[in-house]
Coordinates of C-alpha atoms in Angstrom, one line a residue:
X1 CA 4.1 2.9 135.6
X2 CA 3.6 0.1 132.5
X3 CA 2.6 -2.2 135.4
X4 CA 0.2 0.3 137.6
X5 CA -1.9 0.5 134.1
X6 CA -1.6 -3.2 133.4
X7 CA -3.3 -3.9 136.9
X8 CA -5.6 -1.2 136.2
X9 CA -6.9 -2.1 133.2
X10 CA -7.3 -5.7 134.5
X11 CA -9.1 -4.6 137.0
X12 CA -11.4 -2.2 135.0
X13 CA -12.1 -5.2 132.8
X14 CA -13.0 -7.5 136.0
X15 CA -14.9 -4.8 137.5
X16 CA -17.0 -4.6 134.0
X17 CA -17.4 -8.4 133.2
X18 CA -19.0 -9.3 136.4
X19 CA -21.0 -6.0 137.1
X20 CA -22.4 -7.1 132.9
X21 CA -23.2 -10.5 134.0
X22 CA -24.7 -9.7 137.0
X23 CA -27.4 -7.5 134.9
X24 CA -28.5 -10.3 133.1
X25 CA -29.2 -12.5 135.5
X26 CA -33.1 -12.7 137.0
X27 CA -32.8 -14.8 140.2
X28 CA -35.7 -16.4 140.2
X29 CA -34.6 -18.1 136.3
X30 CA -31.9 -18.7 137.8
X31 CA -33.0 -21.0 140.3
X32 CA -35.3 -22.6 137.9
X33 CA -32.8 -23.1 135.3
X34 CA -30.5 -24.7 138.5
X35 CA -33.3 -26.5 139.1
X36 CA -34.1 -28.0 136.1
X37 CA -30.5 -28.7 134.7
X38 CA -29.9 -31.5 132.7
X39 CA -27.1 -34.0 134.5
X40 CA -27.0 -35.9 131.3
X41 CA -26.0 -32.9 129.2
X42 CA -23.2 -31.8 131.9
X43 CA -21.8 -35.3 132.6
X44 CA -21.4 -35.0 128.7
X45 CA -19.6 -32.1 128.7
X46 CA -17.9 -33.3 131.3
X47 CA -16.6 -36.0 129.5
X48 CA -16.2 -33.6 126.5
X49 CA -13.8 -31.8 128.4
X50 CA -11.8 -34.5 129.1
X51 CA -11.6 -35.8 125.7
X52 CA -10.6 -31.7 125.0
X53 CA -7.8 -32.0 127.7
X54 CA -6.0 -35.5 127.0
X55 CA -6.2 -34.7 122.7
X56 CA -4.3 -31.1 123.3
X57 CA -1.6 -33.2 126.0
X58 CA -1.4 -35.8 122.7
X59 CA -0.2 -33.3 120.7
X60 CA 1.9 -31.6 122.7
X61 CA 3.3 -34.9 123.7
X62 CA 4.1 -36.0 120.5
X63 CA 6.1 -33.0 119.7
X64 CA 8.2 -33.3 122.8
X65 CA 9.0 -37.3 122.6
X66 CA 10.6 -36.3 119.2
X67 CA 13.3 -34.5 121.0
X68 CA 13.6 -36.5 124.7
X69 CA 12.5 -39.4 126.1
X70 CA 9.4 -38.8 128.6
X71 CA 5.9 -40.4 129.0
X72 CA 2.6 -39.5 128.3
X73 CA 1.3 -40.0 132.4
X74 CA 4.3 -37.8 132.8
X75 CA 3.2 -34.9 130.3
X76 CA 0.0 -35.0 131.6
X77 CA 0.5 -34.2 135.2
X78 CA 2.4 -31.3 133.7
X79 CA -0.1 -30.3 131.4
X80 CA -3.0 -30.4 134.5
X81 CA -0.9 -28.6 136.6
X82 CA -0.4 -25.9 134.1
X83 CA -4.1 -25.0 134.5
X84 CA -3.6 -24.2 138.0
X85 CA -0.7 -22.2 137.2
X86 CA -2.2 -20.0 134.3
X87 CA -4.5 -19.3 137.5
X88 CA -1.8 -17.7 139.9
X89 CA 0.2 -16.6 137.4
X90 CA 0.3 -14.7 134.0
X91 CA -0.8 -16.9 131.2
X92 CA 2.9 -16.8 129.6
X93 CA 4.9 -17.6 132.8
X94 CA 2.2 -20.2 133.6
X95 CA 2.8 -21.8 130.7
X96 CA 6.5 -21.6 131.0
X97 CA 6.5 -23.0 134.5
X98 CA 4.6 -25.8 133.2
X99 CA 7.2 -27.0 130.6
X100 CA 9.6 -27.1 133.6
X101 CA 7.8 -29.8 135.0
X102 CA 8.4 -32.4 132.4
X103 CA 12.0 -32.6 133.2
X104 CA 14.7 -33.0 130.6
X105 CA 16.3 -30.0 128.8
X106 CA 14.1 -26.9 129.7
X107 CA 14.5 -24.9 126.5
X108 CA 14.1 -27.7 124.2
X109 CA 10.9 -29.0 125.6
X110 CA 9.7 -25.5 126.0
X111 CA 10.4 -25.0 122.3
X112 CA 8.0 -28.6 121.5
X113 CA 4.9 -26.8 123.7
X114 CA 4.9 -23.2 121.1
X115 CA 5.4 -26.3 118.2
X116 CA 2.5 -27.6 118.7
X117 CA 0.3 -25.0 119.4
X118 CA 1.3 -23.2 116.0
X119 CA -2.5 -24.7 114.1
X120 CA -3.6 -23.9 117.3
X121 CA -2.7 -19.8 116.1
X122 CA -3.9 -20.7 112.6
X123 CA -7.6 -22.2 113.7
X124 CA -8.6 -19.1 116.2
X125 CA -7.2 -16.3 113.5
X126 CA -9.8 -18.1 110.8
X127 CA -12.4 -18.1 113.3
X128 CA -12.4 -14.8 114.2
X129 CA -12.0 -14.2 110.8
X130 CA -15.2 -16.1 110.1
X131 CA -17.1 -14.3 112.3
X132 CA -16.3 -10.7 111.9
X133 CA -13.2 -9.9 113.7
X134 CA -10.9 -9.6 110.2
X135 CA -8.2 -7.5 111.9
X136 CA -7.9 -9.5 114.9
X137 CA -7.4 -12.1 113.0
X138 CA -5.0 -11.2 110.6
X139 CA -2.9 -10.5 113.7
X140 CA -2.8 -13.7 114.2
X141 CA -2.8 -15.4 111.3
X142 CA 0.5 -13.0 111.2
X143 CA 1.9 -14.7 114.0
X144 CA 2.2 -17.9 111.5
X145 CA 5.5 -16.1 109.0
X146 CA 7.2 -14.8 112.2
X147 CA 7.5 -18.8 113.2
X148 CA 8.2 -19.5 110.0
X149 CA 11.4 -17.6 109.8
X150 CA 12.3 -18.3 113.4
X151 CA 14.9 -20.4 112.0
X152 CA 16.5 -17.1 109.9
X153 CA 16.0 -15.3 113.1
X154 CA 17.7 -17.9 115.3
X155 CA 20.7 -17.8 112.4
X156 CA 21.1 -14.2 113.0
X157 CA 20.9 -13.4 116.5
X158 CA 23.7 -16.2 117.0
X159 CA 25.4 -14.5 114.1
X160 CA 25.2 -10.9 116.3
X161 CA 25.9 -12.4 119.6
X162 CA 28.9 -14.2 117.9
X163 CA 30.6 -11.3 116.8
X164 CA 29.9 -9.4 120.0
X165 CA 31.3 -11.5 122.2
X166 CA 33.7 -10.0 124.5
X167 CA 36.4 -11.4 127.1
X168 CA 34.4 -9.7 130.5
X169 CA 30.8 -11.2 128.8
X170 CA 32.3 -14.5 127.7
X171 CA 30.1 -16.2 130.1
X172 CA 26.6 -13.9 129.5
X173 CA 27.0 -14.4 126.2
X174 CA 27.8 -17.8 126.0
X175 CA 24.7 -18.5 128.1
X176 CA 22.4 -17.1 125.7
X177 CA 23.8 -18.5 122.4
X178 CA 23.3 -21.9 124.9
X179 CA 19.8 -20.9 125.5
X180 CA 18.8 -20.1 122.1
X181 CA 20.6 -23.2 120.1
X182 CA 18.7 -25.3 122.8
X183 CA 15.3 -23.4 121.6
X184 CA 16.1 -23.5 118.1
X185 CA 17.0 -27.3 118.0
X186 CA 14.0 -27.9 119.9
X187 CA 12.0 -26.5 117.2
X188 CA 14.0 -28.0 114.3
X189 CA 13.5 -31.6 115.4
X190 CA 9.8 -31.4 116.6
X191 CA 8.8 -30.0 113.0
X192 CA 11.4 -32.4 111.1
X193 CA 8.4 -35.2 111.5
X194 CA 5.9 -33.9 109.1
X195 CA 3.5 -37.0 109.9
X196 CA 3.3 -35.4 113.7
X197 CA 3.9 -31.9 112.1
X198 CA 0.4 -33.0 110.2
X199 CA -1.1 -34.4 112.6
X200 CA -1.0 -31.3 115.2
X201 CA -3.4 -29.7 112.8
X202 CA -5.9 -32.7 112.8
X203 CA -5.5 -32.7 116.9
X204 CA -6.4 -28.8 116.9
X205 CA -9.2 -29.4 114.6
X206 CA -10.5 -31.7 116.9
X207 CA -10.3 -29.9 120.3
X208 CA -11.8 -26.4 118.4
X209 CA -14.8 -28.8 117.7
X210 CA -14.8 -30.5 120.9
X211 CA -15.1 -27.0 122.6
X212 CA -17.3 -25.2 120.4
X213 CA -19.7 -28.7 120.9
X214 CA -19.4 -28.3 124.4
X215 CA -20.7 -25.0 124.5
X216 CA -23.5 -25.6 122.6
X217 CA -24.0 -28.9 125.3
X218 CA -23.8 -26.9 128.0
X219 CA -26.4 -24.7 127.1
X220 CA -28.9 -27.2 126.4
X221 CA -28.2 -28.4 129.8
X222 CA -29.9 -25.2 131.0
X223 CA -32.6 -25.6 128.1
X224 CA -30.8 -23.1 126.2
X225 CA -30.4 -23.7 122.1
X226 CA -27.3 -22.2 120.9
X227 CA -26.5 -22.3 117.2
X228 CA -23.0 -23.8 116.0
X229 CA -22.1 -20.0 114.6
X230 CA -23.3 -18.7 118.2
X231 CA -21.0 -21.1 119.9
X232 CA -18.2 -20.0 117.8
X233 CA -18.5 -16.7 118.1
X234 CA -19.0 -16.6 121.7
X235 CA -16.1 -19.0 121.9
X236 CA -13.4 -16.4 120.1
X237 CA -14.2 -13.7 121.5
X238 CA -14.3 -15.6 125.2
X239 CA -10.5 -16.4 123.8
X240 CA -9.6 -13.0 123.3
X241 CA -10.9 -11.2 126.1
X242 CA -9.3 -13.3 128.6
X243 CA -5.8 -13.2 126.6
X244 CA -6.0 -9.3 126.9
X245 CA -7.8 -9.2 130.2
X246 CA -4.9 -10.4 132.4
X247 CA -7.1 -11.6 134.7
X248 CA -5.7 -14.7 136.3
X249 CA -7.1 -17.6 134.3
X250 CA -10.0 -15.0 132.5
X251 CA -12.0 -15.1 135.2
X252 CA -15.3 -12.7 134.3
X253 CA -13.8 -12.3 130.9
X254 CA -14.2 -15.6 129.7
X255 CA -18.1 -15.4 130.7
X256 CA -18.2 -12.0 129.3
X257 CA -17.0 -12.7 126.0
X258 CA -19.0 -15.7 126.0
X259 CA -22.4 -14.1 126.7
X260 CA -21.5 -11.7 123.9
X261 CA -21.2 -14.5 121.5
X262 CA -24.2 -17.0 122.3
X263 CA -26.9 -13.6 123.3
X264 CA -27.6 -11.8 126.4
X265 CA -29.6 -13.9 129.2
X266 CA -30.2 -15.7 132.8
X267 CA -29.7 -18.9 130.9
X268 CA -26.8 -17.7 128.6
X269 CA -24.9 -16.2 131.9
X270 CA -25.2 -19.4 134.1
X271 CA -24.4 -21.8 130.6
X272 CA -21.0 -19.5 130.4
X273 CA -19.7 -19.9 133.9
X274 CA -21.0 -23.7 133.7
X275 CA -19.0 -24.3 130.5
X276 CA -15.9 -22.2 131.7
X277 CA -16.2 -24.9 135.2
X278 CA -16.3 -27.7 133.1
X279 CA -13.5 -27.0 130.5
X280 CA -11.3 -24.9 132.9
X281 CA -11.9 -23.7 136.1
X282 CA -12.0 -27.2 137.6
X283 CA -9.5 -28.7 135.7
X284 CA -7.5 -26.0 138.0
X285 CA -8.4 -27.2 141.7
X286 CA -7.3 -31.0 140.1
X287 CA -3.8 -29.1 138.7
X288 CA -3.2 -28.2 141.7
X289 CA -3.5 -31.0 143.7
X290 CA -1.2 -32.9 141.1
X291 CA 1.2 -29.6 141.5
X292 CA 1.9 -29.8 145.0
X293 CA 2.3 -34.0 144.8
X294 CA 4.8 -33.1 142.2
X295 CA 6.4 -30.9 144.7
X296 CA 6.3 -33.0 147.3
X297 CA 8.4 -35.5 145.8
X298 CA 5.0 -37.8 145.0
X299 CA 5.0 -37.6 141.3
X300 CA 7.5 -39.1 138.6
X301 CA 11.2 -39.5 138.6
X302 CA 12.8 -36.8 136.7
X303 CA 13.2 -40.0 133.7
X304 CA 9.8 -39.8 133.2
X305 CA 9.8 -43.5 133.8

């Protein structure tokens, strides 16, 4: 029933986003603004987006060579093909698979990828603080003491699976006290360097700006001015909607929540879907083509070498 209403609602908020868009778009601007487009403002936030992309693989990557040996070429096809599979599958298990693809021990490296997005958490929770959205943003900023303690959680689950532990489920429950000391000691040694620790902060920094930039970029493109507090705005709430939508990679949501931000227009609709291209939808056709290579047995060794 859960899932019936899940699909539902995604496809209530699908239906909505593009039947909104479509109402501010007047055709004939729209072929002007096509028209008149700026390729020096989109091959900049072209290149925008790939500064965005390789700085968020950096710090992921310097979380996970603190507990294996890999290579940055090596987390980088994994990180591209995760934006193809964010697309045909939910965001979560799209980022899991992702993580699988880097080879070496699965839980550990999976526990390095929710490392280094943890100032990730902390940046979008004071943005939407910033611009109006307190109580959404307290829930994430809470999200920051439930990692903290993940270490006294980690402690007492063993401790309860420990003393459960029963002839017929020796094997269960050996598997997940495996599972979850593989998680935990992933976590312990990607935070143990407090130079990277440090530095994940200064990377998400970085890529917020890069973004917000590029949506400000984009819009001149289209002869569109959108102010820095605009961009942001439109940015957050772009980030929310398409976490809750559960549309396959936000499709329609992230434009939605975009227009919302930057104002109501032709030229605010076709920047959105321009700047979603640029930073993410496109990024998805080249995941997959690296995906299937990896597949088929064309990418790395699983040494990462």
């Amino acid at each position: 029933m859960n899932g019936k209403i899940k699909k539902l609602f995604t496809i209530f908020v699908f239906s909505t986003s593009v039947l909104y868009l479509y109402k501010q778009i007047d055709f004939e601007e729209l072929k002007l603004a096509l028209r008149q487009a700026s390729l020096l403002y989109l091959g900049l936030a072209l290149l925008l987006a790939l500064f965005t992309i390789l700085i968020s693989c950096f710090r992921w990557y310097i979380f996970l060579k603190e507990v294996q040996k890999t290579s940055f070429k090596k987390t980088f096809k994994a990180y591209l093909s995760g934006y193809y599979l964010i697309s045909i599958l939910p965001p979560t298990l799209g980022h899991m698979a992702k993580v699988k693809l880097v080879g070496g021990d699965y839980f550990r490296s999976l526990s390095t990828f929710a490392t280094s997005i943890v100032a990730e958490i902390l940046f979008i929770g004071l943005g939407l603080i910033l611009i109006g959205f307190a109580k959404v943003g307290a829930a994430f900023l809470f999200l920051i003491p439930l990692i903290i303690i993940y270490e006294k959680a980690y402690t007492f689950t063993d401790s309860i699976l420990k003393a459960v532990e029963h002839p017929k489920l020796k094997r269960m429950i050996s598997s997940l006290r495996d599972s979850f000391e593989r998680l935990y000691s992933g976590w312990r040694k990607a935070k143990e360097n407090k130079i990277v620790f440090a530095l994940s902060f200064l990377l998400s920094a970085i890529t917020l700006i890069l973004q917000i930039f590029g949506i400000i970029v984009v819009g001149r493109a289209f002869g569109l001015h959108i102010p820095p507090a605009a961009a942001l705005k439109g940015f957050m709430i772009s980030t929310v909607f398409a976490g809750i939508s559960g549309i396959p990679a936000g499709l329609g949501a992230n434009e939605f929540g975009l227009v919302l931000g930057i104002g109501s227009s032709t030229k605010a609709a076709i920047s959105a879907f321009s700047y979603k291209f640029i930073f993410q939808y496109m990024w998805a056709i080249v995941g997959a083509v690296v995906f299937y290579k990896i597949l088929g047995g064309c990418g790395e060794n699983s040494s990462g070498e």
